[in-house]
Structures are given as C-alpha cells and as structure tokens.
Short mmCIF file of C-alpha atoms in Angstrom, two decimals:
data_model
loop_
_atom_site.label_atom_id
_atom_site.label_comp_id
_atom_site.label_asym_id
_atom_site.label_seq_id
_atom_site.Cartn_x
_atom_site.Cartn_y
_atom_site.Cartn_z
CA UNK T 35 -4.28 8.92 14.86
CA UNK T 36 -5.33 8.21 11.28
CA UNK T 37 -3.56 10.70 9.01
CA UNK T 38 -5.34 9.44 5.90
CA UNK T 39 -9.03 8.59 6.06
CA UNK T 40 -11.49 7.03 3.70
CA UNK T 41 -14.81 7.48 5.42
CA UNK T 42 -16.88 5.31 3.10
CA UNK T 43 -16.18 1.61 3.68
CA UNK T 44 -18.22 0.68 0.63
CA UNK T 45 -19.77 2.15 -2.51
CA UNK T 46 -22.14 0.63 -5.03
CA UNK T 47 -22.44 2.10 -8.55
CA UNK T 48 -24.29 1.08 -11.67
CA UNK T 49 -22.24 0.04 -14.67
CA UNK T 50 -21.60 2.96 -17.02
CA UNK T 51 -22.09 5.60 -14.32
CA UNK T 52 -19.42 7.62 -12.53
CA UNK T 53 -17.76 6.27 -9.40
CA UNK T 54 -16.39 8.84 -6.97
CA UNK T 55 -14.15 7.70 -4.14
CA UNK T 56 -13.09 10.17 -1.48
CA UNK T 57 -10.09 10.53 0.81
CA UNK T 58 -9.15 13.07 3.47
CA UNK T 59 -5.79 13.71 5.08
CA UNK T 60 -4.58 15.69 8.05
CA UNK T 61 -0.82 16.07 7.52
CA UNK T 62 -0.14 19.19 5.45
CA UNK T 63 3.42 17.97 4.82
CA UNK T 64 2.20 15.25 2.43
CA UNK T 65 3.21 16.21 -1.10
CA UNK T 66 2.40 13.13 -3.16
CA UNK T 67 -0.80 11.13 -3.27
CA UNK T 68 -1.62 7.79 -4.85
CA UNK T 69 -4.54 5.48 -5.45
CA UNK T 70 -4.15 1.72 -5.39
CA UNK T 71 -6.64 -0.93 -6.43
CA UNK T 72 -6.77 -4.32 -4.73
CA UNK T 73 -8.46 -7.53 -5.74
CA UNK T 74 -8.93 -10.36 -3.20
CA UNK T 75 -5.83 -12.49 -2.56
CA UNK T 76 -3.63 -10.14 -4.58
CA UNK T 77 -1.31 -7.29 -3.73
CA UNK T 78 -2.36 -3.68 -4.32
CA UNK T 79 -1.73 -2.39 -7.83
CA UNK T 80 -0.92 1.23 -8.60
CA UNK T 81 -3.67 3.15 -10.34
CA UNK T 82 -2.90 6.86 -10.50
CA UNK T 83 -1.03 9.53 -8.57
CA UNK T 84 -0.88 13.28 -8.15
CA UNK T 85 1.71 15.70 -6.90
CA UNK T 86 0.72 18.47 -4.49
CA UNK T 87 1.68 21.06 -7.11
CA UNK T 88 -1.22 19.91 -9.28
CA UNK T 89 -4.96 19.81 -8.69
CA UNK T 90 -5.89 17.24 -11.31
CA UNK T 91 -4.36 14.25 -13.04
CA UNK T 92 -6.07 12.14 -15.66
CA UNK T 93 -5.30 8.70 -17.05
CA UNK T 94 -7.93 7.22 -19.32
CA UNK T 95 -11.10 6.55 -17.33
CA UNK T 96 -9.42 7.58 -14.07
CA UNK T 97 -9.04 11.13 -12.78
CA UNK T 98 -7.71 12.20 -9.42
CA UNK T 99 -8.55 15.61 -7.99
CA UNK T 100 -6.64 17.27 -5.16
CA UNK T 101 -8.00 20.09 -3.00
CA UNK T 102 -5.09 21.12 -0.78
CA UNK T 103 -7.00 23.75 1.16
CA UNK T 104 -9.57 21.14 2.17
CA UNK T 105 -6.95 18.37 2.49
CA UNK T 106 -9.16 16.24 0.29
CA UNK T 107 -8.64 14.10 -2.77
CA UNK T 108 -11.03 12.12 -4.88
CA UNK T 109 -10.83 9.47 -7.57
CA UNK T 110 -13.34 9.56 -10.43
CA UNK T 111 -13.91 6.53 -12.63
CA UNK T 112 -15.90 7.18 -15.79
CA UNK T 113 -17.53 5.08 -17.09
CA UNK T 114 -17.52 2.42 -14.37
CA UNK T 115 -17.05 -1.16 -15.53
CA UNK T 116 -17.62 -4.50 -13.74
CA UNK T 117 -13.85 -5.09 -13.64
CA UNK T 118 -13.52 -1.97 -11.49
CA UNK T 119 -15.10 -3.83 -8.57
CA UNK T 120 -12.30 -3.96 -6.00
CA UNK T 121 -11.05 -2.29 -2.84
CA UNK T 122 -9.49 1.11 -3.46
CA UNK T 123 -6.87 2.58 -1.15
CA UNK T 124 -5.66 6.14 -1.16
CA UNK T 125 -2.16 6.77 0.12
CA UNK T 126 -0.03 9.79 0.88
CA UNK T 127 3.66 10.38 1.36
CA UNK T 128 6.37 12.99 1.69
CA UNK T 129 8.86 12.79 -1.15
CA UNK T 130 12.23 12.26 0.54
CA UNK T 131 13.91 9.15 -0.84
CA UNK T 132 12.14 6.18 0.69
CA UNK T 133 8.47 6.36 -0.20
CA UNK T 134 6.86 5.74 3.18
CA UNK T 135 3.21 5.45 2.23
CA UNK T 136 0.42 6.21 4.70
CA UNK T 137 -2.76 4.45 3.62
CA UNK T 138 -6.43 5.05 4.20
CA UNK T 139 -8.67 2.21 5.36
CA UNK T 140 -9.94 1.43 1.89
CA UNK T 141 -13.30 1.64 0.09
CA UNK T 142 -14.90 -1.45 -1.44
CA UNK T 143 -16.36 -0.48 -4.82
CA UNK T 144 -19.02 -2.71 -6.37
CA UNK T 145 -20.12 -2.09 -9.93
CA UNK T 146 -23.59 -3.48 -10.63
CA UNK T 147 -24.63 -4.57 -14.14
CA UNK O 143 4.18 -6.97 -13.47
CA UNK O 144 7.11 -6.13 -11.26
CA UNK O 145 9.13 -9.22 -10.32
CA UNK O 146 8.27 -9.59 -6.65
CA UNK O 147 7.65 -12.88 -4.90
CA UNK O 148 6.82 -13.59 -1.28
CA UNK O 149 7.25 -16.82 0.61
CA UNK O 150 5.49 -18.51 2.15
CA UNK O 151 2.13 -17.40 0.81
CA UNK O 152 0.29 -18.86 3.79
CA UNK O 153 1.52 -19.81 7.23
CA UNK O 154 -0.11 -20.94 10.45
CA UNK O 155 2.03 -20.88 13.56
CA UNK O 156 1.69 -20.90 17.32
CA UNK O 157 2.18 -18.09 19.79
CA UNK O 158 5.78 -17.73 20.88
CA UNK O 159 7.39 -19.30 17.82
CA UNK O 160 9.75 -17.38 15.53
CA UNK O 161 8.59 -16.69 11.99
CA UNK O 162 10.48 -15.36 8.98
CA UNK O 163 8.83 -14.07 5.84
CA UNK O 164 10.83 -13.58 2.67
CA UNK O 165 10.49 -11.04 -0.10
CA UNK O 166 12.46 -11.53 -3.30
CA UNK O 167 12.72 -9.07 -6.20
CA UNK O 168 14.24 -9.35 -9.64
CA UNK O 169 13.99 -5.62 -10.49
CA UNK O 170 17.18 -4.48 -8.74
CA UNK O 171 15.19 -1.70 -7.01
CA UNK O 172 16.90 0.16 -4.21
CA UNK O 173 13.99 0.47 -1.76
CA UNK O 174 12.06 -2.41 -0.21
CA UNK O 175 9.21 -2.23 2.29
CA UNK O 176 7.12 -4.45 4.54
CA UNK O 177 3.49 -3.56 5.27
CA UNK O 178 0.72 -5.31 7.14
CA UNK O 179 -2.94 -5.10 6.19
CA UNK O 180 -5.65 -5.31 8.82
CA UNK O 181 -9.39 -4.55 8.64
CA UNK O 182 -10.11 -0.93 9.49
CA UNK O 183 -6.46 0.09 9.15
CA UNK O 184 -5.60 -0.25 5.51
CA UNK O 185 -1.90 -0.99 5.06
CA UNK O 186 0.64 0.10 7.64
CA UNK O 187 4.39 0.31 7.17
CA UNK O 188 6.43 -2.01 9.41
CA UNK O 189 10.04 -1.51 8.22
CA UNK O 190 11.76 -0.43 5.08
CA UNK O 191 15.20 -0.68 3.50
CA UNK O 192 17.08 1.89 1.45
CA UNK O 193 19.97 -0.38 0.52
CA UNK O 194 21.87 -3.50 1.49
CA UNK O 195 22.19 -3.59 5.28
CA UNK O 196 20.37 -0.21 5.51
CA UNK O 197 16.99 -0.44 7.20
CA UNK O 198 14.71 1.76 9.27
CA UNK O 199 11.51 1.53 11.27
CA UNK O 200 8.06 2.30 10.05
CA UNK O 201 4.80 3.06 11.80
CA UNK O 202 4.24 -0.35 13.47
CA UNK O 203 7.71 -1.84 13.97
CA UNK O 204 7.37 -3.21 17.53
CA UNK O 205 7.80 -7.00 17.59
CA UNK O 206 9.38 -7.12 14.11
CA UNK O 207 12.93 -7.09 12.80
CA UNK O 208 14.25 -7.06 9.25
CA UNK O 209 17.42 -7.85 7.38
CA UNK O 210 18.68 -7.19 3.90
CA UNK O 211 21.97 -8.89 3.05
CA UNK O 212 21.42 -8.81 -0.72
CA UNK O 213 19.71 -6.27 -2.99
CA UNK O 214 17.10 -8.81 -4.02
CA UNK O 215 16.03 -10.17 -0.62
CA UNK O 216 14.30 -8.50 2.31
CA UNK O 217 13.41 -10.66 5.32
CA UNK O 218 10.83 -9.88 7.97
CA UNK O 219 11.19 -11.75 11.29
CA UNK O 220 8.75 -12.08 14.13
CA UNK O 221 11.03 -13.14 16.98
CA UNK O 222 8.17 -14.48 19.10
CA UNK O 223 4.85 -14.41 17.27
CA UNK O 224 1.72 -13.14 19.03
CA UNK O 225 -1.93 -13.36 18.04
CA UNK O 226 -1.94 -9.60 17.35
CA UNK O 227 0.49 -10.27 14.50
CA UNK O 228 -2.09 -12.33 12.63
CA UNK O 229 -2.37 -10.33 9.43
CA UNK O 230 -1.68 -10.21 5.72
CA UNK O 231 1.87 -9.04 5.03
CA UNK O 232 2.85 -7.28 1.83
CA UNK O 233 6.28 -6.55 0.50
CA UNK O 234 6.81 -3.64 -1.87
CA UNK O 235 9.67 -2.22 -3.92
CA UNK O 236 10.46 1.13 -5.48
CA UNK O 237 13.28 2.93 -7.19
CA UNK O 238 13.93 6.40 -5.75
CA UNK O 239 10.64 8.32 -5.91
CA UNK O 240 9.01 6.04 -8.47
CA UNK O 241 5.79 4.18 -7.91
CA UNK O 242 5.80 1.47 -5.28
CA UNK O 243 4.97 -2.04 -6.52
CA UNK O 244 3.55 -4.70 -4.24
CA UNK O 245 4.02 -8.44 -3.96
CA UNK O 246 1.14 -10.95 -3.72
CA UNK O 247 1.12 -11.06 0.09
CA UNK O 248 1.59 -13.63 2.86
CA UNK O 249 -1.34 -14.58 5.07
CA UNK O 250 -0.04 -15.31 8.57
CA UNK O 251 -2.18 -16.81 11.31
CA UNK O 252 -0.84 -16.99 14.87
CA UNK O 253 -2.84 -19.36 17.08
#
C-alpha cells in the first residue's frame, strides 16, 4: 500500500521553461512534506519542505504547493536549468521526534537544451 | 555537506552470508536512519535510532538488525543475506525535527 505516490516516472522539459512535479498521498495524518533531489551514485539531497499549516513555500527557483483537501503536492521549478536534471522524490512524515520519511517512487526530470 | 560516510560503498556477497554496513557521522545528530532504495519503490525505511542503544523498526525491517553503541556509528546487519536484499542502502541523520541528511549510499549485491 503506497501512501505516497508519484505517478509520473519521467518528465522532459525544455531549458528555461517551468517544470512541475506532482505527488499524491493517502495518509491524512502526514503533517510535513519534503522534496529531495538525487543524482546518480549520490545520496538524496534536501531541496524544499512545507508544513501542513501552509499551502505554499518558496525558495529561489523552487516552490512547493500543498493542497490538503486533494492530498496533493507539487514542486515547481522556474526557470528550469540543465543542472536540474535528476530524480526527484517527494516524502511525507508525521512530526513526532524521529522523522520517519515515507517516499514516493521518484520522477526522473530531464532538462533539454 | 553533512558529515556522513558509509562503508563499504560497494559489496558483492553470496546468499546466506552475514553482511554489516556501517554509517558514521561527525555531526553529533541524535537520530540516524537506514533506508533501502529499489526501482518502483523509492526509499523505504528499514530501522532508525533515536539515541545510543535506542532503535526501532521501520517499514521493511524483516531480515535486518541494527546497533548503535556510539552516537556517531549506526550499523546495519543482514544476518543471512538473500537475493531480495540486493539494493542500494542509504544512511541518514537528523536532529530532532530538522531536515534529514543522507549519506552517499552502499550498493549491495547478493548472488
């Protein structure tokens, strides 16, 4: 039973355009959501997060939107750059001490010149 | 970058043999985690630790044990490796509810 789902295994975007990555979750108890970026042969690196009390969080070119009623979050990257090509994982957790992350399957983003 | 190292980085072993993976941190963070990454599953939590000698199970703990005798080291042991445990293993650390930082990973192949 996948509690966090990323239904698009891959996404291809032209350089300079907006990249939108989507994530759905089923557990309404989740109260903190994160996006991680992963390059091949490296560990995931933290990108941006959002608390369930907010609906938007922005950090430079990256914005995360949370729609609690739809149990949906998205990551917007504007403008997309070639260095953004990577696998992106969304993750969710319940804030209670240990941060037990539940990850989606990942979306491979390719930015084309 | 957070000071997290994993050893070995690559290992090939045979079914039935014991395997221990090591995670070492220099950040003095309280929480440490072990995840495995498999195609189609993302990362899944195996075990985690909330202090020295304090550990608990995660989502996919069967066939794995852990130990934490020092703040800086978190060991993951496969008592008798099986082919289904072929995976990439990531260690992570965090301090209370702060962001979780990941190590570089260990690629384990069980033949």
